[in-house]
Tab-separated table of C-alpha atoms and ligand atoms in Angstrom:
chain	number	residue	atom	x	y	z
A	371	MET	CA	-6.994	83.787	-19.744
A	372	PRO	CA	-7.363	87.181	-21.459
A	373	ALA	CA	-4.909	89.861	-20.371
A	374	GLN	CA	-7.638	92.049	-18.830
A	375	ASN	CA	-8.281	89.241	-16.307
A	376	LEU	CA	-4.803	89.555	-14.872
A	377	PRO	CA	-4.956	90.454	-11.172
A	378	GLU	CA	-5.130	94.131	-10.341
A	379	GLU	CA	-1.724	94.258	-8.622
A	380	ARG	CA	-0.158	93.588	-12.033
A	381	ARG	CA	-1.235	96.977	-13.277
A	382	GLU	CA	1.318	98.977	-11.292
A	383	LYS	CA	4.425	97.065	-12.347
A	384	ILE	CA	4.826	98.460	-15.826
A	385	PRO	CA	4.762	102.168	-14.834
A	386	GLU	CA	7.308	101.385	-12.098
A	387	ILE	CA	9.622	99.768	-14.614
A	388	VAL	CA	9.309	102.669	-17.039
A	389	ASN	CA	9.954	105.227	-14.288
A	390	ALA	CA	13.069	103.354	-13.189
A	391	LEU	CA	14.298	103.114	-16.784
A	392	TYR	CA	13.862	106.869	-17.059
A	393	ARG	CA	15.604	107.658	-13.763
A	394	GLU	CA	18.332	105.012	-13.582
A	395	GLY	CA	18.328	103.249	-16.937
A	396	TRP	CA	17.801	99.904	-15.255
A	397	CYS	CA	15.630	98.166	-12.663
A	398	VAL	CA	14.804	94.936	-10.873
A	399	GLN	CA	11.137	94.083	-10.487
A	400	ASP	CA	10.164	91.076	-8.365
A	401	GLY	CA	6.941	89.133	-8.947
A	402	PHE	CA	6.572	90.493	-12.471
A	403	LEU	CA	3.991	87.971	-13.693
A	404	PRO	CA	0.988	86.448	-11.932
A	405	GLU	CA	2.249	83.277	-10.205
A	406	ARG	CA	0.228	80.953	-12.374
A	407	LEU	CA	1.498	82.411	-15.641
A	408	PHE	CA	5.034	82.388	-14.296
A	409	GLY	CA	4.625	78.682	-13.365
A	410	GLU	CA	3.355	77.814	-16.833
A	411	LEU	CA	6.290	79.527	-18.528
A	412	ARG	CA	8.728	77.825	-16.185
A	413	THR	CA	7.185	74.428	-16.971
A	414	GLU	CA	7.270	75.150	-20.708
A	415	ALA	CA	10.917	76.200	-20.583
A	416	GLY	CA	11.790	73.016	-18.694
A	417	GLY	CA	9.811	70.916	-21.194
A	418	ALA	CA	11.547	72.548	-24.169
A	419	TRP	CA	14.937	72.079	-22.517
A	420	HIS	CA	14.394	68.402	-21.730
A	421	GLY	CA	12.719	67.922	-25.124
A	422	GLY	CA	15.964	68.944	-26.822
A	423	SER	CA	14.752	72.072	-28.621
A	424	PHE	CA	17.597	74.312	-27.399
A	425	GLN	CA	20.774	75.105	-29.274
A	426	LYS	CA	24.133	76.402	-28.074
A	427	ALA	CA	24.165	80.202	-28.130
A	428	GLY	CA	26.846	81.918	-30.173
A	429	VAL	CA	28.616	85.255	-30.052
A	430	GLY	CA	29.758	87.717	-32.730
A	431	ARG	CA	28.070	88.850	-35.899
A	432	GLY	CA	28.222	87.903	-39.553
A	433	GLY	CA	31.366	85.958	-40.390
A	434	ASP	CA	32.571	86.296	-36.795
A	435	TYR	CA	29.640	84.370	-35.393
A	436	GLY	CA	30.450	81.164	-33.535
A	437	VAL	CA	29.823	79.095	-30.422
A	438	ARG	CA	32.532	80.032	-27.909
A	439	PRO	CA	31.881	78.512	-24.488
A	440	ALA	CA	34.868	80.406	-23.028
A	441	ILE	CA	32.850	83.588	-23.645
A	442	ARG	CA	29.254	82.410	-23.530
A	443	GLY	CA	28.086	78.996	-22.337
A	444	ASP	CA	24.284	79.016	-22.419
A	445	SER	CA	21.828	77.275	-24.724
A	446	ILE	CA	18.783	79.046	-26.099
A	447	SER	CA	15.406	78.398	-27.680
A	448	TRP	CA	13.704	81.253	-29.557
A	449	LEU	CA	10.005	81.874	-29.005
A	450	ASP	CA	7.773	82.400	-32.008
A	451	PRO	CA	4.932	84.893	-31.396
A	452	GLY	CA	3.173	83.452	-34.449
A	453	ASP	CA	3.231	79.925	-33.050
A	454	CYS	CA	3.170	79.983	-29.277
A	455	THR	CA	1.367	78.572	-26.264
A	456	PRO	CA	-1.399	80.510	-24.450
A	457	ALA	CA	1.028	81.320	-21.614
A	458	GLN	CA	3.597	82.684	-24.064
A	459	GLY	CA	0.808	84.694	-25.724
A	460	LEU	CA	-0.059	86.296	-22.368
A	461	PHE	CA	3.588	87.030	-21.761
A	462	PHE	CA	3.815	88.712	-25.186
A	463	THR	CA	0.750	90.798	-24.290
A	464	GLU	CA	2.613	92.050	-21.213
A	465	LEU	CA	5.666	92.828	-23.330
A	466	GLU	CA	3.511	94.773	-25.786
A	467	LYS	CA	2.115	96.829	-22.898
A	468	LEU	CA	5.621	97.493	-21.637
A	469	GLN	CA	6.770	98.473	-25.128
A	470	ARG	CA	3.847	100.897	-25.537
A	471	GLU	CA	4.468	102.476	-22.143
A	472	ILE	CA	8.203	102.866	-22.784
A	473	ASN	CA	7.487	104.517	-26.125
A	474	ARG	CA	4.819	106.777	-24.631
A	475	GLN	CA	7.046	107.991	-21.776
A	476	LEU	CA	10.604	107.699	-23.042
A	477	PHE	CA	10.154	108.147	-26.797
A	478	LEU	CA	12.495	105.263	-27.555
A	479	GLY	CA	10.602	104.272	-30.699
A	480	LEU	CA	10.660	100.572	-29.885
A	481	PHE	CA	9.365	98.725	-32.889
A	482	ASP	CA	9.234	95.068	-31.912
A	483	PHE	CA	10.860	92.479	-29.663
A	484	GLU	CA	12.476	89.065	-29.760
A	485	SER	CA	12.509	86.548	-26.906
A	486	HIS	CA	14.307	83.334	-26.114
A	487	PHE	CA	14.513	80.864	-23.267
A	488	ALA	CA	18.064	80.368	-22.013
A	489	VAL	CA	19.607	77.654	-19.870
A	490	PHE	CA	23.033	77.865	-18.247
A	491	THR	CA	24.097	74.435	-17.018
A	492	PRO	CA	26.190	74.351	-13.816
A	493	GLY	CA	29.580	75.975	-14.330
A	494	SER	CA	28.676	77.816	-17.545
A	495	PHE	CA	28.760	81.614	-17.703
A	496	TYR	CA	28.613	84.607	-20.010
A	497	GLN	CA	31.545	87.010	-19.841
A	498	ARG	CA	31.127	90.731	-19.369
A	499	HIS	CA	29.451	92.268	-22.434
A	500	PHE	CA	27.030	94.808	-23.853
A	501	ASP	CA	23.896	93.530	-25.552
A	502	GLN	CA	24.404	96.201	-28.180
A	503	PHE	CA	27.517	97.513	-29.798
A	504	ARG	CA	27.329	101.201	-29.057
A	505	GLY	CA	25.196	103.084	-31.512
A	506	ILE	CA	24.998	100.405	-34.170
A	507	GLY	CA	22.601	97.878	-32.706
A	508	LEU	CA	18.882	97.444	-32.935
A	509	ARG	CA	18.543	96.054	-29.436
A	510	THR	CA	17.554	98.962	-27.216
A	511	VAL	CA	15.990	97.575	-24.043
A	512	THR	CA	16.906	94.212	-22.480
A	513	CYS	CA	14.471	92.397	-20.167
A	514	ILE	CA	15.369	89.157	-18.436
A	515	LEU	CA	12.744	87.153	-16.557
A	516	TYR	CA	14.188	84.422	-14.365
A	517	LEU	CA	12.419	81.078	-14.330
A	518	ASN	CA	14.033	79.360	-11.351
A	519	GLU	CA	12.459	78.080	-8.188
A	520	ALA	CA	13.811	78.818	-4.710
A	521	TRP	CA	17.176	80.151	-5.826
A	522	GLN	CA	19.658	80.419	-2.902
A	523	SER	CA	22.671	82.706	-2.744
A	524	THR	CA	24.791	79.525	-2.415
A	525	ASP	CA	23.528	78.542	-5.892
A	526	GLN	CA	25.549	81.539	-7.192
A	527	GLY	CA	24.886	82.348	-10.887
A	528	ALA	CA	24.206	86.058	-10.314
A	529	LEU	CA	23.732	88.580	-13.060
A	530	ARG	CA	26.539	91.064	-12.409
A	531	MET	CA	25.358	94.499	-13.517
A	532	TYR	CA	27.970	97.203	-14.055
A	533	HIS	CA	25.389	99.813	-13.200
A	534	ASP	CA	27.530	102.962	-13.158
A	535	PRO	CA	29.148	103.762	-16.510
A	536	ALA	CA	31.116	106.561	-14.772
A	537	ASN	CA	32.691	104.007	-12.421
A	538	PRO	CA	33.333	100.970	-14.648
A	539	GLU	CA	34.160	98.431	-11.924
A	540	ALA	CA	31.184	99.254	-9.697
A	541	HIS	CA	28.631	96.472	-9.860
A	542	VAL	CA	25.678	94.832	-8.183
A	543	ASP	CA	25.000	91.094	-8.220
A	544	ILE	CA	21.403	90.078	-8.852
A	545	LEU	CA	20.364	86.503	-8.137
A	546	PRO	CA	18.169	84.824	-10.781
A	547	GLU	CA	15.161	84.461	-8.481
A	548	GLY	CA	12.021	83.098	-10.055
A	549	ASN	CA	9.628	85.723	-11.475
A	550	ARG	CA	12.224	88.486	-11.066
A	551	LEU	CA	12.496	90.812	-14.063
A	552	VAL	CA	15.664	92.778	-14.759
A	553	CYS	CA	15.286	95.499	-17.353
A	554	PHE	CA	17.954	97.891	-18.697
A	555	LEU	CA	19.010	100.061	-21.604
A	556	SER	CA	20.990	97.644	-23.763
A	557	ALA	CA	23.643	100.094	-24.961
A	558	ARG	CA	24.383	101.612	-21.576
A	559	PHE	CA	25.210	98.771	-19.181
A	560	GLU	CA	27.785	96.045	-19.329
A	561	HIS	CA	26.833	92.877	-17.484
A	562	GLU	CA	27.888	89.282	-17.082
A	563	VAL	CA	26.460	85.979	-15.915
A	564	LEU	CA	28.487	84.301	-13.188
A	565	ALA	CA	28.703	80.517	-13.123
A	566	ALA	CA	25.927	78.835	-11.172
A	567	ARG	CA	25.983	75.608	-9.214
A	568	ARG	CA	22.618	74.479	-10.524
A	569	GLU	CA	20.735	74.772	-13.786
A	570	ARG	CA	19.760	78.386	-14.388
A	571	MET	CA	16.756	79.202	-16.596
A	572	SER	CA	15.582	82.524	-17.953
A	573	LEU	CA	13.432	84.143	-20.601
A	574	THR	CA	15.249	87.030	-22.238
A	575	THR	CA	13.677	89.713	-24.425
A	576	TRP	CA	15.170	92.517	-26.449
A	577	PHE	CA	13.016	95.414	-27.559
A	578	ARG	CA	14.319	96.714	-30.855
A	579	VAL	CA	14.162	99.893	-32.838
A	580	ARG	CA	13.675	99.844	-36.592
A	581	ASN	CA	16.727	101.956	-37.387
A	582	PRO	CA	20.038	101.471	-35.588
A	583	LYS	CA	20.475	104.882	-34.049
A	584	ALA	CA	20.311	104.478	-30.325
A	585	PRO	CA	19.006	107.518	-28.436
A	586	PHE	CA	20.998	106.482	-25.290
B	1512	LIG	C1	22.267	87.711	-22.283
B	1512	LIG	C2	22.497	87.950	-20.838
B	1512	LIG	C3	21.840	87.698	-18.536
B	1512	LIG	C4	21.191	86.734	-17.586
B	1512	LIG	O1	21.619	86.716	-22.617
B	1512	LIG	O2	22.735	88.534	-23.099
B	1512	LIG	O3	23.314	88.787	-20.538
B	1512	LIG	O4	21.128	87.059	-16.378
B	1512	LIG	N1	21.776	87.295	-19.879
B	1512	LIG	O5	20.753	85.671	-17.998
B	1513	LIG	MN1	23.536	90.212	-22.147
């Protein structure tokens, strides 16, 4: 299905996201993808997970890098834009549109992106963190698309966003509802993943700049 055949209601989502990034630095957008594309990605993530192609995610950089479940407990599987399924290709087309629109309106100079599926098994979590060490990272905008079906508040597993840097303990909890996209400036907001009571799947993307000088 070529991108131009996506339903018309899709067209408004990207400008809304970019406006919210400009005004607030973060946003939550429900129903980001057409249902069918969302379903395909969810099925593919589940297939990859059960097919054993995930690995434990690590933390730290260079010599500090290691798997530390007391900090971060998810498993991930990187997507390869050069070798992907049609559904992943359509998703990448959407990401390219978002990248272009962010650059056009916010002058962030995003250069490319990287995406992985992630699975948190029940009880696993990711402690409070930034996706970018201030000013020295390439990751500039984080986008997380949740791939779960019928998530209930009793399932827990919220993304806790510390949305007000001037008030460090203020936060909002966002449930990982299927087809919900959370997007934020990577260097500005701390966040954490609370433990869930069921398997929690997502597709996370970081838009990167070429040179590590973050404008925010
Ligand atoms: C991450 C992360 C949040 C989430 O992978 O860095 O913070 O809600 N994920 O899955
Ligand atoms: Mn993160």
